[in-house]
Amino acid sequence: MIETKKFWTQKEQDIEKAREMWNGRAEKFDRNTTKEPSKEWDSFEFLKKKGLDFKDMSVLDVGCGAGRFLIRFAPEAKEVIGIDISPEMIKRANAHIENMNFKNAKAMVLPWQEQDLEKAGFVKKFDLVFANMTPAINNEETLMKMCDASKKYCFMSSFTKRSSSIENALAKDVLKRELKQSDVSKIYSSFNTLWLNGYFPEITYHDSDWEDEMDWAEAESWYTSVAVNEEEKEAIRKYLKSIEKDGKILNKTHSTVAWMFWEV
């Protein structure tokens, strides 16, 4: 059998560091929760076109963030549960659920990497396990947990290519080293892992370009997270200050995103 673990390049997450980082982005994610997604990002509509009827389905959203997809599934599904590492994300997700009066949905602070499926009662509980652009799926174990929790379908999306104007500048001109914030090998590794375990995932690809505006505090927290020492952090802060305009920092991104769908 081909060894697939060596192709997982994403490092194991430091849970506390990851929680702090995503807490810092919760407000921005919250602002986007109720916005209509572009076709390149609307994986909910993709699943409907695949023929999924959510009326009698239970859905688990792994890495649900501020609830963007929870509030898409809730009007149609029987039950929706969202889990995320970030308490700030979950607070905002539950606020949306409450404001929209969804009685069949809830969000909980649960790191997927540490989740005991049997203890949680999640083994083969869900008709769909959904993981949209989340770092929670970062190795073979966390991927196969999706299959263990599902009794019908799984969906996962991730970057296969990603180019960021700020990250490119940091790598080329500031830090003088390659940055790997996004694990573009995730889809490759996941496909091979699933195939070798008897599953037959389908993949579609979508190109997308967008601009992302952050305030200083958010940008400083996000981009200094790639630094390996205080000297690098200071260099990153200096660069961010050089491109700051009216307290805002603009980043331009080009990406190719893969959607992977499979039956269990």
PDB file of C-alpha atoms in Angstrom:
ATOM      1  CA  MET A   1       0.000   0.000   0.000  1.00  0.00           C
ATOM      2  CA  ILE A   2       1.218   3.508  -0.840  1.00  0.00           C
ATOM      3  CA  GLU A   3       2.225   5.518   2.207  1.00  0.00           C
ATOM      4  CA  THR A   4       0.038   8.647   2.175  1.00  0.00           C
ATOM      5  CA  LYS A   5       0.868  10.186   5.560  1.00  0.00           C
ATOM      6  CA  LYS A   6       4.097  11.731   4.262  1.00  0.00           C
ATOM      7  CA  PHE A   7       2.072  13.917   1.879  1.00  0.00           C
ATOM      8  CA  TRP A   8       0.199  15.645   4.701  1.00  0.00           C
ATOM      9  CA  THR A   9       2.306  18.796   5.047  1.00  0.00           C
ATOM     10  CA  GLN A  10       0.004  20.661   7.416  1.00  0.00           C
ATOM     11  CA  LYS A  11       1.414  20.606  10.929  1.00  0.00           C
ATOM     12  CA  GLU A  12      -0.514  19.385  13.921  1.00  0.00           C
ATOM     13  CA  GLN A  13      -2.347  22.352  15.405  1.00  0.00           C
ATOM     14  CA  ASP A  14      -1.485  23.922  18.712  1.00  0.00           C
ATOM     15  CA  ILE A  15      -5.057  24.031  20.007  1.00  0.00           C
ATOM     16  CA  GLU A  16      -4.619  27.079  22.228  1.00  0.00           C
ATOM     17  CA  LYS A  17      -2.745  29.064  19.594  1.00  0.00           C
ATOM     18  CA  ALA A  18      -5.323  28.170  16.960  1.00  0.00           C
ATOM     19  CA  ARG A  19      -8.160  29.126  19.306  1.00  0.00           C
ATOM     20  CA  GLU A  20      -6.606  32.536  19.960  1.00  0.00           C
ATOM     21  CA  MET A  21      -6.035  33.152  16.248  1.00  0.00           C
ATOM     22  CA  TRP A  22      -9.604  32.270  15.212  1.00  0.00           C
ATOM     23  CA  ASN A  23     -11.084  34.197  18.125  1.00  0.00           C
ATOM     24  CA  GLY A  24      -9.328  37.210  16.630  1.00  0.00           C
ATOM     25  CA  ARG A  25     -11.056  36.675  13.277  1.00  0.00           C
ATOM     26  CA  ALA A  26     -14.533  35.992  14.662  1.00  0.00           C
ATOM     27  CA  GLU A  27     -15.845  39.516  14.162  1.00  0.00           C
ATOM     28  CA  LYS A  28     -14.848  39.578  10.497  1.00  0.00           C
ATOM     29  CA  PHE A  29     -16.308  36.109   9.851  1.00  0.00           C
ATOM     30  CA  ASP A  30     -19.480  37.222  11.593  1.00  0.00           C
ATOM     31  CA  ARG A  31     -19.876  40.150   9.189  1.00  0.00           C
ATOM     32  CA  ASN A  32     -19.794  37.714   6.261  1.00  0.00           C
ATOM     33  CA  THR A  33     -22.171  35.153   7.765  1.00  0.00           C
ATOM     34  CA  THR A  34     -25.376  36.442   6.223  1.00  0.00           C
ATOM     35  CA  LYS A  35     -23.848  37.642   2.927  1.00  0.00           C
ATOM     36  CA  GLU A  36     -24.854  35.773  -0.205  1.00  0.00           C
ATOM     37  CA  PRO A  37     -21.860  33.621  -1.243  1.00  0.00           C
ATOM     38  CA  SER A  38     -20.540  33.700  -4.801  1.00  0.00           C
ATOM     39  CA  LYS A  39     -21.018  30.597  -6.922  1.00  0.00           C
ATOM     40  CA  GLU A  40     -17.334  29.716  -6.418  1.00  0.00           C
ATOM     41  CA  TRP A  41     -17.954  29.378  -2.673  1.00  0.00           C
ATOM     42  CA  ASP A  42     -21.550  28.120  -2.469  1.00  0.00           C
ATOM     43  CA  SER A  43     -20.965  24.501  -1.553  1.00  0.00           C
ATOM     44  CA  PHE A  44     -24.487  24.315  -0.086  1.00  0.00           C
ATOM     45  CA  GLU A  45     -26.030  24.775  -3.527  1.00  0.00           C
ATOM     46  CA  PHE A  46     -23.482  22.326  -4.934  1.00  0.00           C
ATOM     47  CA  LEU A  47     -24.737  19.636  -2.558  1.00  0.00           C
ATOM     48  CA  LYS A  48     -28.357  20.323  -3.491  1.00  0.00           C
ATOM     49  CA  LYS A  49     -27.454  19.897  -7.147  1.00  0.00           C
ATOM     50  CA  LYS A  50     -25.881  16.554  -6.234  1.00  0.00           C
ATOM     51  CA  GLY A  51     -29.394  15.490  -5.239  1.00  0.00           C
ATOM     52  CA  LEU A  52     -29.166  15.770  -1.456  1.00  0.00           C
ATOM     53  CA  ASP A  53     -32.557  16.426   0.117  1.00  0.00           C
ATOM     54  CA  PHE A  54     -31.871  17.852   3.574  1.00  0.00           C
ATOM     55  CA  LYS A  55     -35.475  17.517   4.789  1.00  0.00           C
ATOM     56  CA  ASP A  56     -34.849  14.358   6.835  1.00  0.00           C
ATOM     57  CA  MET A  57     -31.087  14.741   7.241  1.00  0.00           C
ATOM     58  CA  SER A  58     -28.886  15.421  10.243  1.00  0.00           C
ATOM     59  CA  VAL A  59     -25.815  17.520   9.436  1.00  0.00           C
ATOM     60  CA  LEU A  60     -22.513  18.016  11.262  1.00  0.00           C
ATOM     61  CA  ASP A  61     -20.578  21.145  10.267  1.00  0.00           C
ATOM     62  CA  VAL A  62     -16.933  20.679  11.301  1.00  0.00           C
ATOM     63  CA  GLY A  63     -15.224  24.037  11.768  1.00  0.00           C
ATOM     64  CA  CYS A  64     -18.501  25.926  11.477  1.00  0.00           C
ATOM     65  CA  GLY A  65     -17.012  29.330  12.266  1.00  0.00           C
ATOM     66  CA  ALA A  66     -19.610  32.046  12.826  1.00  0.00           C
ATOM     67  CA  GLY A  67     -22.357  29.857  11.368  1.00  0.00           C
ATOM     68  CA  ARG A  68     -22.468  30.760   7.686  1.00  0.00           C
ATOM     69  CA  PHE A  69     -23.488  27.279   6.600  1.00  0.00           C
ATOM     70  CA  LEU A  70     -25.402  26.419   9.760  1.00  0.00           C
ATOM     71  CA  ILE A  71     -27.993  29.021   8.834  1.00  0.00           C
ATOM     72  CA  ARG A  72     -28.103  27.660   5.263  1.00  0.00           C
ATOM     73  CA  PHE A  73     -28.743  24.084   6.385  1.00  0.00           C
ATOM     74  CA  ALA A  74     -31.096  24.842   9.284  1.00  0.00           C
ATOM     75  CA  PRO A  75     -34.219  25.861   7.285  1.00  0.00           C
ATOM     76  CA  GLU A  76     -34.146  22.583   5.352  1.00  0.00           C
ATOM     77  CA  ALA A  77     -32.465  19.949   7.550  1.00  0.00           C
ATOM     78  CA  LYS A  78     -33.897  17.903  10.382  1.00  0.00           C
ATOM     79  CA  GLU A  79     -30.946  18.659  12.691  1.00  0.00           C
ATOM     80  CA  VAL A  80     -27.768  20.728  12.332  1.00  0.00           C
ATOM     81  CA  ILE A  81     -24.827  20.718  14.730  1.00  0.00           C
ATOM     82  CA  GLY A  82     -21.831  22.981  14.288  1.00  0.00           C
ATOM     83  CA  ILE A  83     -18.538  22.563  16.103  1.00  0.00           C
ATOM     84  CA  ASP A  84     -15.527  24.859  16.183  1.00  0.00           C
ATOM     85  CA  ILE A  85     -12.366  25.419  18.183  1.00  0.00           C
ATOM     86  CA  SER A  86     -13.156  29.109  18.773  1.00  0.00           C
ATOM     87  CA  PRO A  87     -15.545  30.206  21.560  1.00  0.00           C
ATOM     88  CA  GLU A  88     -15.934  33.595  19.871  1.00  0.00           C
ATOM     89  CA  MET A  89     -16.999  31.958  16.614  1.00  0.00           C
ATOM     90  CA  ILE A  90     -19.467  29.723  18.432  1.00  0.00           C
ATOM     91  CA  LYS A  91     -20.932  32.668  20.350  1.00  0.00           C
ATOM     92  CA  ARG A  92     -21.679  34.405  17.075  1.00  0.00           C
ATOM     93  CA  ALA A  93     -23.006  31.244  15.425  1.00  0.00           C
ATOM     94  CA  ASN A  94     -25.457  30.649  18.273  1.00  0.00           C
ATOM     95  CA  ALA A  95     -26.526  34.305  18.149  1.00  0.00           C
ATOM     96  CA  HIS A  96     -27.508  33.867  14.487  1.00  0.00           C
ATOM     97  CA  ILE A  97     -29.326  30.636  15.304  1.00  0.00           C
ATOM     98  CA  GLU A  98     -31.244  32.346  18.102  1.00  0.00           C
ATOM     99  CA  ASN A  99     -32.026  35.464  16.066  1.00  0.00           C
ATOM    100  CA  MET A 100     -33.421  33.340  13.244  1.00  0.00           C
ATOM    101  CA  ASN A 101     -35.321  31.141  15.713  1.00  0.00           C
ATOM    102  CA  PHE A 102     -33.899  27.851  14.463  1.00  0.00           C
ATOM    103  CA  LYS A 103     -34.906  25.176  16.969  1.00  0.00           C
ATOM    104  CA  ASN A 104     -33.118  22.391  15.098  1.00  0.00           C
ATOM    105  CA  ALA A 105     -29.622  23.895  15.169  1.00  0.00           C
ATOM    106  CA  LYS A 106     -26.890  24.460  17.737  1.00  0.00           C
ATOM    107  CA  ALA A 107     -23.177  25.242  17.816  1.00  0.00           C
ATOM    108  CA  MET A 108     -20.646  23.950  20.329  1.00  0.00           C
ATOM    109  CA  VAL A 109     -16.996  24.549  21.219  1.00  0.00           C
ATOM    110  CA  LEU A 110     -15.416  21.215  20.296  1.00  0.00           C
ATOM    111  CA  PRO A 111     -11.956  20.779  18.717  1.00  0.00           C
ATOM    112  CA  TRP A 112     -12.432  18.082  16.054  1.00  0.00           C
ATOM    113  CA  GLN A 113      -8.863  16.865  16.531  1.00  0.00           C
ATOM    114  CA  GLU A 114      -9.580  15.942  20.156  1.00  0.00           C
ATOM    115  CA  GLN A 115     -13.169  14.801  19.735  1.00  0.00           C
ATOM    116  CA  ASP A 116     -14.017  11.293  20.981  1.00  0.00           C
ATOM    117  CA  LEU A 117     -16.829  10.248  18.639  1.00  0.00           C
ATOM    118  CA  GLU A 118     -18.127   7.479  20.864  1.00  0.00           C
ATOM    119  CA  LYS A 119     -18.204   9.699  23.953  1.00  0.00           C
ATOM    120  CA  ALA A 120     -20.022  12.416  22.021  1.00  0.00           C
ATOM    121  CA  GLY A 121     -22.479   9.929  20.500  1.00  0.00           C
ATOM    122  CA  PHE A 122     -21.336  10.915  17.005  1.00  0.00           C
ATOM    123  CA  VAL A 123     -20.507   7.477  15.579  1.00  0.00           C
ATOM    124  CA  LYS A 124     -22.590   7.072  12.393  1.00  0.00           C
ATOM    125  CA  LYS A 125     -24.966   9.750  13.687  1.00  0.00           C
ATOM    126  CA  PHE A 126     -25.026  12.152  10.738  1.00  0.00           C
ATOM    127  CA  ASP A 127     -26.364  11.884   7.213  1.00  0.00           C
ATOM    128  CA  LEU A 128     -23.834  14.518   6.117  1.00  0.00           C
ATOM    129  CA  VAL A 129     -20.505  15.502   7.648  1.00  0.00           C
ATOM    130  CA  PHE A 130     -19.518  18.849   6.165  1.00  0.00           C
ATOM    131  CA  ALA A 131     -16.050  20.456   6.433  1.00  0.00           C
ATOM    132  CA  ASN A 132     -15.810  23.678   4.445  1.00  0.00           C
ATOM    133  CA  MET A 133     -12.343  25.301   4.262  1.00  0.00           C
ATOM    134  CA  THR A 134     -11.409  24.263   7.780  1.00  0.00           C
ATOM    135  CA  PRO A 135      -7.935  23.499   9.177  1.00  0.00           C
ATOM    136  CA  ALA A 136      -9.601  21.000  11.519  1.00  0.00           C
ATOM    137  CA  ILE A 137      -9.050  18.331   8.850  1.00  0.00           C
ATOM    138  CA  ASN A 138      -5.271  18.223   8.908  1.00  0.00           C
ATOM    139  CA  ASN A 139      -4.227  14.564   8.880  1.00  0.00           C
ATOM    140  CA  GLU A 140      -5.445  11.052   8.115  1.00  0.00           C
ATOM    141  CA  GLU A 141      -7.050  10.604  11.526  1.00  0.00           C
ATOM    142  CA  THR A 142      -9.177  13.763  11.353  1.00  0.00           C
ATOM    143  CA  LEU A 143     -10.233  12.916   7.801  1.00  0.00           C
ATOM    144  CA  MET A 144     -11.301   9.361   8.638  1.00  0.00           C
ATOM    145  CA  LYS A 145     -13.249  10.687  11.622  1.00  0.00           C
ATOM    146  CA  MET A 146     -15.555  12.290   9.076  1.00  0.00           C
ATOM    147  CA  CYS A 147     -16.314   8.856   7.635  1.00  0.00           C
ATOM    148  CA  ASP A 148     -16.806   7.397  11.107  1.00  0.00           C
ATOM    149  CA  ALA A 149     -19.314  10.113  12.021  1.00  0.00           C
ATOM    150  CA  SER A 150     -21.267   9.844   8.759  1.00  0.00           C
ATOM    151  CA  LYS A 151     -23.811   7.235   7.729  1.00  0.00           C
ATOM    152  CA  LYS A 152     -24.323   8.585   4.190  1.00  0.00           C
ATOM    153  CA  TYR A 153     -22.246  11.473   2.828  1.00  0.00           C
ATOM    154  CA  CYS A 154     -19.173  13.615   3.437  1.00  0.00           C
ATOM    155  CA  PHE A 155     -18.066  16.903   1.910  1.00  0.00           C
ATOM    156  CA  MET A 156     -14.756  18.713   2.283  1.00  0.00           C
ATOM    157  CA  SER A 157     -13.261  21.738   0.543  1.00  0.00           C
ATOM    158  CA  SER A 158      -9.740  23.122   0.565  1.00  0.00           C
ATOM    159  CA  PHE A 159      -7.303  25.178  -1.457  1.00  0.00           C
ATOM    160  CA  THR A 160      -5.300  23.464  -4.162  1.00  0.00           C
ATOM    161  CA  LYS A 161      -3.623  26.728  -5.154  1.00  0.00           C
ATOM    162  CA  ARG A 162      -3.490  30.016  -3.289  1.00  0.00           C
ATOM    163  CA  SER A 163      -1.540  33.206  -3.933  1.00  0.00           C
ATOM    164  CA  SER A 164      -1.830  36.133  -1.529  1.00  0.00           C
ATOM    165  CA  SER A 165      -0.327  39.563  -2.232  1.00  0.00           C
ATOM    166  CA  ILE A 166       0.725  40.097   1.390  1.00  0.00           C
ATOM    167  CA  GLU A 167       2.032  36.568   1.934  1.00  0.00           C
ATOM    168  CA  ASN A 168       3.942  36.754  -1.356  1.00  0.00           C
ATOM    169  CA  ALA A 169       5.586  39.999  -0.246  1.00  0.00           C
ATOM    170  CA  LEU A 170       6.399  38.609   3.194  1.00  0.00           C
ATOM    171  CA  ALA A 171       8.013  35.524   1.692  1.00  0.00           C
ATOM    172  CA  LYS A 172       9.961  37.327  -1.037  1.00  0.00           C
ATOM    173  CA  ASP A 173      10.947  40.671   0.492  1.00  0.00           C
ATOM    174  CA  VAL A 174      10.500  40.545   4.273  1.00  0.00           C
ATOM    175  CA  LEU A 175      11.168  37.082   5.700  1.00  0.00           C
ATOM    176  CA  LYS A 176      13.102  35.719   2.707  1.00  0.00           C
ATOM    177  CA  ARG A 177      11.593  32.266   3.132  1.00  0.00           C
ATOM    178  CA  GLU A 178       8.640  30.264   1.863  1.00  0.00           C
ATOM    179  CA  LEU A 179       5.398  30.508   3.804  1.00  0.00           C
ATOM    180  CA  LYS A 180       2.934  27.627   4.052  1.00  0.00           C
ATOM    181  CA  GLN A 181      -0.161  28.947   5.728  1.00  0.00           C
ATOM    182  CA  SER A 182      -2.485  26.889   3.532  1.00  0.00           C
ATOM    183  CA  ASP A 183      -1.941  23.184   3.017  1.00  0.00           C
ATOM    184  CA  VAL A 184      -2.464  22.841  -0.732  1.00  0.00           C
ATOM    185  CA  SER A 185      -1.614  19.135  -0.505  1.00  0.00           C
ATOM    186  CA  LYS A 186      -4.710  18.428   1.612  1.00  0.00           C
ATOM    187  CA  ILE A 187      -6.930  17.397  -1.293  1.00  0.00           C
ATOM    188  CA  TYR A 188      -4.220  15.195  -2.798  1.00  0.00           C
ATOM    189  CA  SER A 189      -3.602  13.513   0.547  1.00  0.00           C
ATOM    190  CA  SER A 190      -7.301  13.189   1.338  1.00  0.00           C
ATOM    191  CA  PHE A 191      -8.206  11.703  -2.039  1.00  0.00           C
ATOM    192  CA  ASN A 192      -5.500   9.048  -1.781  1.00  0.00           C
ATOM    193  CA  THR A 193      -6.352   8.228   1.822  1.00  0.00           C
ATOM    194  CA  LEU A 194     -10.031   7.801   0.989  1.00  0.00           C
ATOM    195  CA  TRP A 195      -9.313   5.785  -2.162  1.00  0.00           C
ATOM    196  CA  LEU A 196      -7.031   3.417  -0.279  1.00  0.00           C
ATOM    197  CA  ASN A 197      -9.753   2.956   2.334  1.00  0.00           C
ATOM    198  CA  GLY A 198     -12.354   1.934  -0.230  1.00  0.00           C
ATOM    199  CA  TYR A 199     -14.124   5.252  -0.877  1.00  0.00           C
ATOM    200  CA  PHE A 200     -14.589   6.946  -4.258  1.00  0.00           C
ATOM    201  CA  PRO A 201     -14.489  10.721  -3.840  1.00  0.00           C
ATOM    202  CA  GLU A 202     -15.547  13.110  -6.596  1.00  0.00           C
ATOM    203  CA  ILE A 203     -13.653  16.396  -7.035  1.00  0.00           C
ATOM    204  CA  THR A 204     -14.611  19.662  -8.735  1.00  0.00           C
ATOM    205  CA  TYR A 205     -12.442  22.779  -8.966  1.00  0.00           C
ATOM    206  CA  HIS A 206     -13.289  26.478  -8.769  1.00  0.00           C
ATOM    207  CA  ASP A 207     -11.081  29.517  -9.428  1.00  0.00           C
ATOM    208  CA  SER A 208     -11.679  32.634  -7.384  1.00  0.00           C
ATOM    209  CA  ASP A 209     -10.180  36.107  -6.907  1.00  0.00           C
ATOM    210  CA  TRP A 210     -11.056  38.382  -4.018  1.00  0.00           C
ATOM    211  CA  GLU A 211      -9.893  41.280  -1.874  1.00  0.00           C
ATOM    212  CA  ASP A 212      -9.818  41.059   1.893  1.00  0.00           C
ATOM    213  CA  GLU A 213      -9.644  44.190   4.048  1.00  0.00           C
ATOM    214  CA  MET A 214      -8.506  43.954   7.669  1.00  0.00           C
ATOM    215  CA  ASP A 215      -8.039  46.532  10.373  1.00  0.00           C
ATOM    216  CA  TRP A 216      -4.589  46.854  11.934  1.00  0.00           C
ATOM    217  CA  ALA A 217      -5.189  44.646  15.010  1.00  0.00           C
ATOM    218  CA  GLU A 218      -6.626  41.792  12.971  1.00  0.00           C
ATOM    219  CA  ALA A 219      -3.894  41.936  10.321  1.00  0.00           C
ATOM    220  CA  GLU A 220      -1.132  42.152  12.901  1.00  0.00           C
ATOM    221  CA  SER A 221      -2.460  39.125  14.770  1.00  0.00           C
ATOM    222  CA  TRP A 222      -3.052  37.090  11.598  1.00  0.00           C
ATOM    223  CA  TYR A 223       0.211  37.693   9.759  1.00  0.00           C
ATOM    224  CA  THR A 224       2.594  37.648  12.711  1.00  0.00           C
ATOM    225  CA  SER A 225       1.336  34.130  13.421  1.00  0.00           C
ATOM    226  CA  VAL A 226       3.737  32.876  10.711  1.00  0.00           C
ATOM    227  CA  ALA A 227       6.759  34.374  12.479  1.00  0.00           C
ATOM    228  CA  VAL A 228       9.259  32.077  14.178  1.00  0.00           C
ATOM    229  CA  ASN A 229      10.742  34.727  16.493  1.00  0.00           C
ATOM    230  CA  GLU A 230      10.251  38.310  17.685  1.00  0.00           C
ATOM    231  CA  GLU A 231      12.594  39.690  15.027  1.00  0.00           C
ATOM    232  CA  GLU A 232      10.351  38.299  12.293  1.00  0.00           C
ATOM    233  CA  LYS A 233       7.263  39.665  14.034  1.00  0.00           C
ATOM    234  CA  GLU A 234       8.756  43.147  14.045  1.00  0.00           C
ATOM    235  CA  ALA A 235       9.670  42.855  10.365  1.00  0.00           C
ATOM    236  CA  ILE A 236       6.098  41.830   9.546  1.00  0.00           C
ATOM    237  CA  ARG A 237       4.660  44.722  11.579  1.00  0.00           C
ATOM    238  CA  LYS A 238       6.936  47.166   9.767  1.00  0.00           C
ATOM    239  CA  TYR A 239       5.791  45.865   6.384  1.00  0.00           C
ATOM    240  CA  LEU A 240       2.105  45.999   7.355  1.00  0.00           C
ATOM    241  CA  LYS A 241       2.534  49.591   8.514  1.00  0.00           C
ATOM    242  CA  SER A 242       4.047  50.447   5.134  1.00  0.00           C
ATOM    243  CA  ILE A 243       0.908  49.316   3.273  1.00  0.00           C
ATOM    244  CA  GLU A 244      -1.652  50.520   5.823  1.00  0.00           C
ATOM    245  CA  LYS A 245      -4.158  53.099   4.580  1.00  0.00           C
ATOM    246  CA  ASP A 246      -6.611  54.774   6.954  1.00  0.00           C
ATOM    247  CA  GLY A 247      -6.127  51.985   9.473  1.00  0.00           C
ATOM    248  CA  LYS A 248      -6.942  49.290   6.922  1.00  0.00           C
ATOM    249  CA  ILE A 249      -4.762  46.694   5.205  1.00  0.00           C
ATOM    250  CA  LEU A 250      -5.795  45.240   1.851  1.00  0.00           C
ATOM    251  CA  ASN A 251      -4.831  41.769   0.692  1.00  0.00           C
ATOM    252  CA  LYS A 252      -5.524  40.380  -2.793  1.00  0.00           C
ATOM    253  CA  THR A 253      -5.863  36.629  -3.266  1.00  0.00           C
ATOM    254  CA  HIS A 254      -6.104  34.284  -6.235  1.00  0.00           C
ATOM    255  CA  SER A 255      -6.990  30.687  -5.507  1.00  0.00           C
ATOM    256  CA  THR A 256      -8.226  27.393  -6.836  1.00  0.00           C
ATOM    257  CA  VAL A 257     -10.538  25.605  -4.426  1.00  0.00           C
ATOM    258  CA  ALA A 258     -11.427  21.922  -4.619  1.00  0.00           C
ATOM    259  CA  TRP A 259     -14.772  20.504  -3.480  1.00  0.00           C
ATOM    260  CA  MET A 260     -14.609  16.816  -2.594  1.00  0.00           C
ATOM    261  CA  PHE A 261     -17.764  14.750  -2.108  1.00  0.00           C
ATOM    262  CA  TRP A 262     -18.054  11.070  -1.250  1.00  0.00           C
ATOM    263  CA  GLU A 263     -20.483   8.471   0.025  1.00  0.00           C
ATOM    264  CA  VAL A 264     -19.729   6.262   2.990  1.00  0.00           C
TER     265      VAL A 264
END
